[in-house]
């Protein structure tokens, strides 16, 4: 009984402490945090938040623009500075800014889209005129970049209900007005706030087309004032006029950029004047596009915040008070309710059955973000989708997952442009300019009408109507028509003998089946008319006019992560064609060729192996169907296409070492390459022998650019022959026996 007074005193002391803490929490001024836009420079916000936590400063309101809206949303959900840092660094920003899923996950049909060098901009064809996308990037993957359930798993009736009340700021594209987003899907609000015009398409919310908030309010101090903040801490990370020196203002681009900065700074000066503390990290060495350097950009934010340490310390609260606030804001988990119903808002010409078939959602179970993301990637790969999104709402007593799918405004005719060039000193220099027009979703089963036009060494037109036979798009028929005209050379014993003109017109009818996302098999009949006409040279060849009708077959496997400069995966193919006299042609030969290409390696070093070969089985294939070698990585000591015959074999082994370059989209990369190759071409396939191989070595410099790979190198054969090569638009996984 003698311990009762001591126990009573301890309880009374604890109660008084709690009352004092509650009073301190109630009596303190309300503090608002404003996080401005600036692209990757916005990572500095994390360093500022870390100092606020060290100084025991509880934040009552947060508002952000652009990158500040991302950091602000994560902070409003209760994440600490360390947790926000981990979330930002966990994002593969290079992959995030590419809408298409990783190449390995694409269908075989879509993998064909990058086997030629097309420039990265997709056009549309409307009313006979080319139209451009509303943005280079749809931001398709942003919705799943931050897997916090509060970001993607709920629609908030008010952002005031978040652990820290939050606002995202965007701009109405039609009126230019500032739009303060205070409810709804959190990640959609973030997408709207950071939708840079020309880079991302506008985001439609409540009937308004919204773009990046920097146009209307890049540092929205007034927003947190209106939310109720007594004290405002503003963090400004945008590019400033002082970041450019007078010496740098010598180009038109630099002058225009500086003018834009002057206008932007004048627009925010008045708003920053309403903040009590303005923190400006020193970020002049970063442009805002270095998303692969976020960890380094965070430190200047911490340094800049410490420059205001006296002002910040005055806002701190006792540690127990701050710990209580921290516990309150971090203990608000957002549960993901089970999905009771799926509603599809389909604003495309793709039939609902096809989209719903690709949705991997189990009714009665909570939403699974990774599975939903994979579903959206499958839907996006149909080719017509500009963007997709979702809301999870409680409606009439059930939880409804509402899926939105929007069509590209320039569809259904998609247009691609590109080109390729090969040159060896004193050798042939084949080149081509490519145009592709692809009309998608021609009918309910997803038919495609694709037309390719080539200008250059080969003038050709090929049009194919690809008709899936089921909604899963596995079985298909593919009739084609083609016409081509080319001037080609004839070599005898590796010496130039003359040139001839080769014309071809014909068609193909294939029946095929896709085997998952990695393989395709097709076969059918082809027919057409072939003619040759001698142009010049010492050994004239008689004119030929041949009608050919035969059978063909193709088996293709493709698991490469990239067709241009692959790092992982395999590409293999077997191609066979044979005119058949029983179908009414006088021609009778076989033509078989195949390729096995494999890539393995790391970010900086890659090993590439290529094995190719072809034969006519001794059936006297005509000279205009001959195989050829010569050129970079195809007997590098020889000029382009110098070796020709009815059979060939080639093995190539290469090592690429990355010298530099960024990982983000549209960034160039540079590689040093060392290559060994061995092979030969035989005029008579029966003469093919391993003891007749020619061995070559080459050293190259490869520049991977947004417009295509640019490859220069020097090769030398074991017999003393050598050649200097320049390739543009030639993918490393492309076969040696195709003209660009």
mmCIF file of N, CA and C in Angstrom, residues 212-264:
data_model
loop_
_atom_site.group_PDB
_atom_site.id
_atom_site.type_symbol
_atom_site.label_atom_id
_atom_site.label_comp_id
_atom_site.label_asym_id
_atom_site.label_seq_id
_atom_site.Cartn_x
_atom_site.Cartn_y
_atom_site.Cartn_z
ATOM 1 N N UNK A 212 0.948 20.614 -67.179
ATOM 2 C CA UNK A 212 1.862 20.925 -66.085
ATOM 3 C C UNK A 212 1.511 22.249 -65.406
ATOM 4 N N UNK A 213 1.517 22.220 -64.083
ATOM 5 C CA UNK A 213 1.147 23.405 -63.320
ATOM 6 C C UNK A 213 2.148 24.531 -63.362
ATOM 7 N N UNK A 214 3.362 24.273 -63.891
ATOM 8 C CA UNK A 214 4.353 25.360 -63.901
ATOM 9 C C UNK A 214 3.898 26.535 -64.759
ATOM 10 N N UNK A 215 2.998 26.287 -65.718
ATOM 11 C CA UNK A 215 2.521 27.365 -66.574
ATOM 12 C C UNK A 215 1.701 28.384 -65.791
ATOM 13 N N UNK A 216 0.994 27.914 -64.771
ATOM 14 C CA UNK A 216 0.101 28.797 -64.024
ATOM 15 C C UNK A 216 0.618 29.130 -62.632
ATOM 16 N N UNK A 217 1.298 28.180 -61.979
ATOM 17 C CA UNK A 217 1.758 28.419 -60.610
ATOM 18 C C UNK A 217 2.817 27.378 -60.267
ATOM 19 N N UNK A 218 4.069 27.714 -60.540
ATOM 20 C CA UNK A 218 5.130 26.732 -60.346
ATOM 21 C C UNK A 218 5.493 26.554 -58.877
ATOM 22 N N UNK A 219 5.268 27.569 -58.050
ATOM 23 C CA UNK A 219 5.497 27.461 -56.603
ATOM 24 C C UNK A 219 4.228 27.979 -55.933
ATOM 25 N N UNK A 220 3.222 27.115 -55.716
ATOM 26 C CA UNK A 220 1.877 27.565 -55.324
ATOM 27 C C UNK A 220 1.752 27.936 -53.848
ATOM 28 N N UNK A 221 2.379 29.043 -53.471
ATOM 29 C CA UNK A 221 2.319 29.507 -52.081
ATOM 30 C C UNK A 221 0.888 29.836 -51.687
ATOM 31 N N UNK A 222 0.152 30.474 -52.604
ATOM 32 C CA UNK A 222 -1.212 30.890 -52.276
ATOM 33 C C UNK A 222 -2.122 29.714 -51.977
ATOM 34 N N UNK A 223 -1.797 28.546 -52.532
ATOM 35 C CA UNK A 223 -2.653 27.371 -52.323
ATOM 36 C C UNK A 223 -2.609 26.930 -50.868
ATOM 37 N N UNK A 224 -1.405 26.822 -50.284
ATOM 38 C CA UNK A 224 -1.339 26.399 -48.878
ATOM 39 C C UNK A 224 -1.828 27.504 -47.946
ATOM 40 N N UNK A 225 -1.739 28.755 -48.356
ATOM 41 C CA UNK A 225 -2.323 29.832 -47.555
ATOM 42 C C UNK A 225 -3.835 29.643 -47.467
ATOM 43 N N UNK A 226 -4.426 29.352 -48.622
ATOM 44 C CA UNK A 226 -5.879 29.150 -48.642
ATOM 45 C C UNK A 226 -6.287 27.892 -47.880
ATOM 46 N N UNK A 227 -5.384 26.917 -47.770
ATOM 47 C CA UNK A 227 -5.694 25.711 -47.003
ATOM 48 C C UNK A 227 -5.708 25.989 -45.503
ATOM 49 N N UNK A 228 -5.081 27.078 -45.076
ATOM 50 C CA UNK A 228 -5.096 27.443 -43.664
ATOM 51 C C UNK A 228 -3.738 27.594 -43.027
ATOM 52 N N UNK A 229 -2.658 27.605 -43.809
ATOM 53 C CA UNK A 229 -1.315 27.688 -43.238
ATOM 54 C C UNK A 229 -1.042 29.071 -42.666
ATOM 55 N N UNK A 230 -0.486 29.091 -41.455
ATOM 56 C CA UNK A 230 -0.036 30.344 -40.848
ATOM 57 C C UNK A 230 1.402 30.664 -41.271
ATOM 58 N N UNK A 231 2.218 29.633 -41.393
ATOM 59 C CA UNK A 231 3.617 29.768 -41.793
ATOM 60 C C UNK A 231 3.808 28.949 -43.074
ATOM 61 N N UNK A 232 4.466 29.534 -44.075
ATOM 62 C CA UNK A 232 4.676 28.843 -45.351
ATOM 63 C C UNK A 232 6.168 28.708 -45.617
ATOM 64 N N UNK A 233 6.599 27.472 -45.865
ATOM 65 C CA UNK A 233 7.964 27.172 -46.304
ATOM 66 C C UNK A 233 7.884 26.789 -47.777
ATOM 67 N N UNK A 234 8.537 27.548 -48.634
ATOM 68 C CA UNK A 234 8.495 27.300 -50.075
ATOM 69 C C UNK A 234 9.864 26.854 -50.565
ATOM 70 N N UNK A 235 9.857 25.830 -51.410
ATOM 71 C CA UNK A 235 11.098 25.307 -51.991
ATOM 72 C C UNK A 235 11.027 25.525 -53.498
ATOM 73 N N UNK A 236 11.958 26.308 -54.014
ATOM 74 C CA UNK A 236 11.960 26.666 -55.438
ATOM 75 C C UNK A 236 13.146 25.987 -56.113
ATOM 76 N N UNK A 237 12.864 25.097 -57.097
ATOM 77 C CA UNK A 237 13.922 24.309 -57.734
ATOM 78 C C UNK A 237 13.957 24.513 -59.246
ATOM 79 N N UNK A 238 13.189 25.474 -59.767
ATOM 80 C CA UNK A 238 13.185 25.714 -61.199
ATOM 81 C C UNK A 238 14.490 26.327 -61.681
ATOM 82 N N UNK A 239 14.702 26.245 -62.984
ATOM 83 C CA UNK A 239 15.909 26.838 -63.559
ATOM 84 C C UNK A 239 15.799 28.364 -63.519
ATOM 85 N N UNK A 240 16.900 29.015 -63.132
ATOM 86 C CA UNK A 240 16.877 30.458 -62.923
ATOM 87 C C UNK A 240 17.810 31.154 -63.913
ATOM 88 N N UNK A 241 17.616 32.443 -64.047
ATOM 89 C CA UNK A 241 18.396 33.210 -65.029
ATOM 90 C C UNK A 241 19.888 33.167 -64.711
ATOM 91 N N UNK A 242 20.223 33.130 -63.435
ATOM 92 C CA UNK A 242 21.641 33.144 -63.075
ATOM 93 C C UNK A 242 22.351 31.830 -63.395
ATOM 94 N N UNK A 243 21.573 30.778 -63.765
ATOM 95 C CA UNK A 243 22.191 29.500 -64.113
ATOM 96 C C UNK A 243 22.920 29.552 -65.453
ATOM 97 N N UNK A 244 22.631 30.571 -66.282
ATOM 98 C CA UNK A 244 23.271 30.705 -67.590
ATOM 99 C C UNK A 244 24.190 31.924 -67.569
ATOM 100 N N UNK A 245 25.443 31.723 -67.949
ATOM 101 C CA UNK A 245 26.399 32.821 -67.982
ATOM 102 C C UNK A 245 26.273 33.581 -69.298
ATOM 103 N N UNK A 246 26.874 34.760 -69.336
ATOM 104 C CA UNK A 246 26.823 35.578 -70.545
ATOM 105 C C UNK A 246 27.494 34.861 -71.720
ATOM 106 N N UNK A 247 28.559 34.114 -71.431
ATOM 107 C CA UNK A 247 29.265 33.409 -72.494
ATOM 108 C C UNK A 247 28.395 32.340 -73.141
ATOM 109 N N UNK A 248 27.432 31.800 -72.384
ATOM 110 C CA UNK A 248 26.571 30.752 -72.915
ATOM 111 C C UNK A 248 25.447 31.303 -73.790
ATOM 112 N N UNK A 249 25.203 32.608 -73.721
ATOM 113 C CA UNK A 249 24.096 33.206 -74.473
ATOM 114 C C UNK A 249 24.533 33.582 -75.885
ATOM 115 N N UNK A 250 25.023 32.586 -76.603
ATOM 116 C CA UNK A 250 25.529 32.843 -77.951
ATOM 117 C C UNK A 250 24.733 32.112 -79.026
ATOM 118 N N UNK A 251 23.782 31.310 -78.634
ATOM 119 C CA UNK A 251 22.971 30.578 -79.608
ATOM 120 C C UNK A 251 21.512 30.995 -79.471
ATOM 121 N N UNK A 252 20.782 30.775 -80.532
ATOM 122 C CA UNK A 252 19.363 31.126 -80.527
ATOM 123 C C UNK A 252 18.620 30.327 -79.462
ATOM 124 N N UNK A 253 18.966 29.048 -79.338
ATOM 125 C CA UNK A 253 18.296 28.212 -78.342
ATOM 126 C C UNK A 253 18.527 28.696 -76.926
ATOM 127 N N UNK A 254 19.784 29.089 -76.622
ATOM 128 C CA UNK A 254 20.096 29.572 -75.274
ATOM 129 C C UNK A 254 19.374 30.872 -74.975
ATOM 130 N N UNK A 255 19.277 31.742 -75.985
ATOM 131 C CA UNK A 255 18.585 33.022 -75.786
ATOM 132 C C UNK A 255 17.097 32.793 -75.526
ATOM 133 N N UNK A 256 16.476 31.910 -76.297
ATOM 134 C CA UNK A 256 15.058 31.625 -76.091
ATOM 135 C C UNK A 256 14.816 30.987 -74.725
ATOM 136 N N UNK A 257 15.731 30.108 -74.314
ATOM 137 C CA UNK A 257 15.582 29.475 -73.004
ATOM 138 C C UNK A 257 15.713 30.507 -71.890
ATOM 139 N N UNK A 258 16.662 31.427 -72.039
ATOM 140 C CA UNK A 258 16.827 32.466 -71.021
ATOM 141 C C UNK A 258 15.597 33.357 -70.952
ATOM 142 N N UNK A 259 15.008 33.680 -72.104
ATOM 143 C CA UNK A 259 13.790 34.492 -72.118
ATOM 144 C C UNK A 259 12.665 33.789 -71.379
ATOM 145 N N UNK A 260 12.580 32.482 -71.559
ATOM 146 C CA UNK A 260 11.551 31.711 -70.862
ATOM 147 C C UNK A 260 11.778 31.739 -69.353
ATOM 148 N N UNK A 261 13.051 31.659 -68.942
ATOM 149 C CA UNK A 261 13.355 31.695 -67.508
ATOM 150 C C UNK A 261 13.014 33.063 -66.907
ATOM 151 N N UNK A 262 13.312 34.125 -67.636
ATOM 152 C CA UNK A 262 12.981 35.463 -67.142
ATOM 153 C C UNK A 262 11.484 35.587 -66.912
ATOM 154 N N UNK A 263 10.714 35.113 -67.882
ATOM 155 C CA UNK A 263 9.258 35.182 -67.761
ATOM 156 C C UNK A 263 8.767 34.346 -66.587
ATOM 157 N N UNK A 264 9.349 33.158 -66.424
ATOM 158 C CA UNK A 264 8.931 32.276 -65.342
ATOM 159 C C UNK A 264 9.274 32.869 -63.977
#
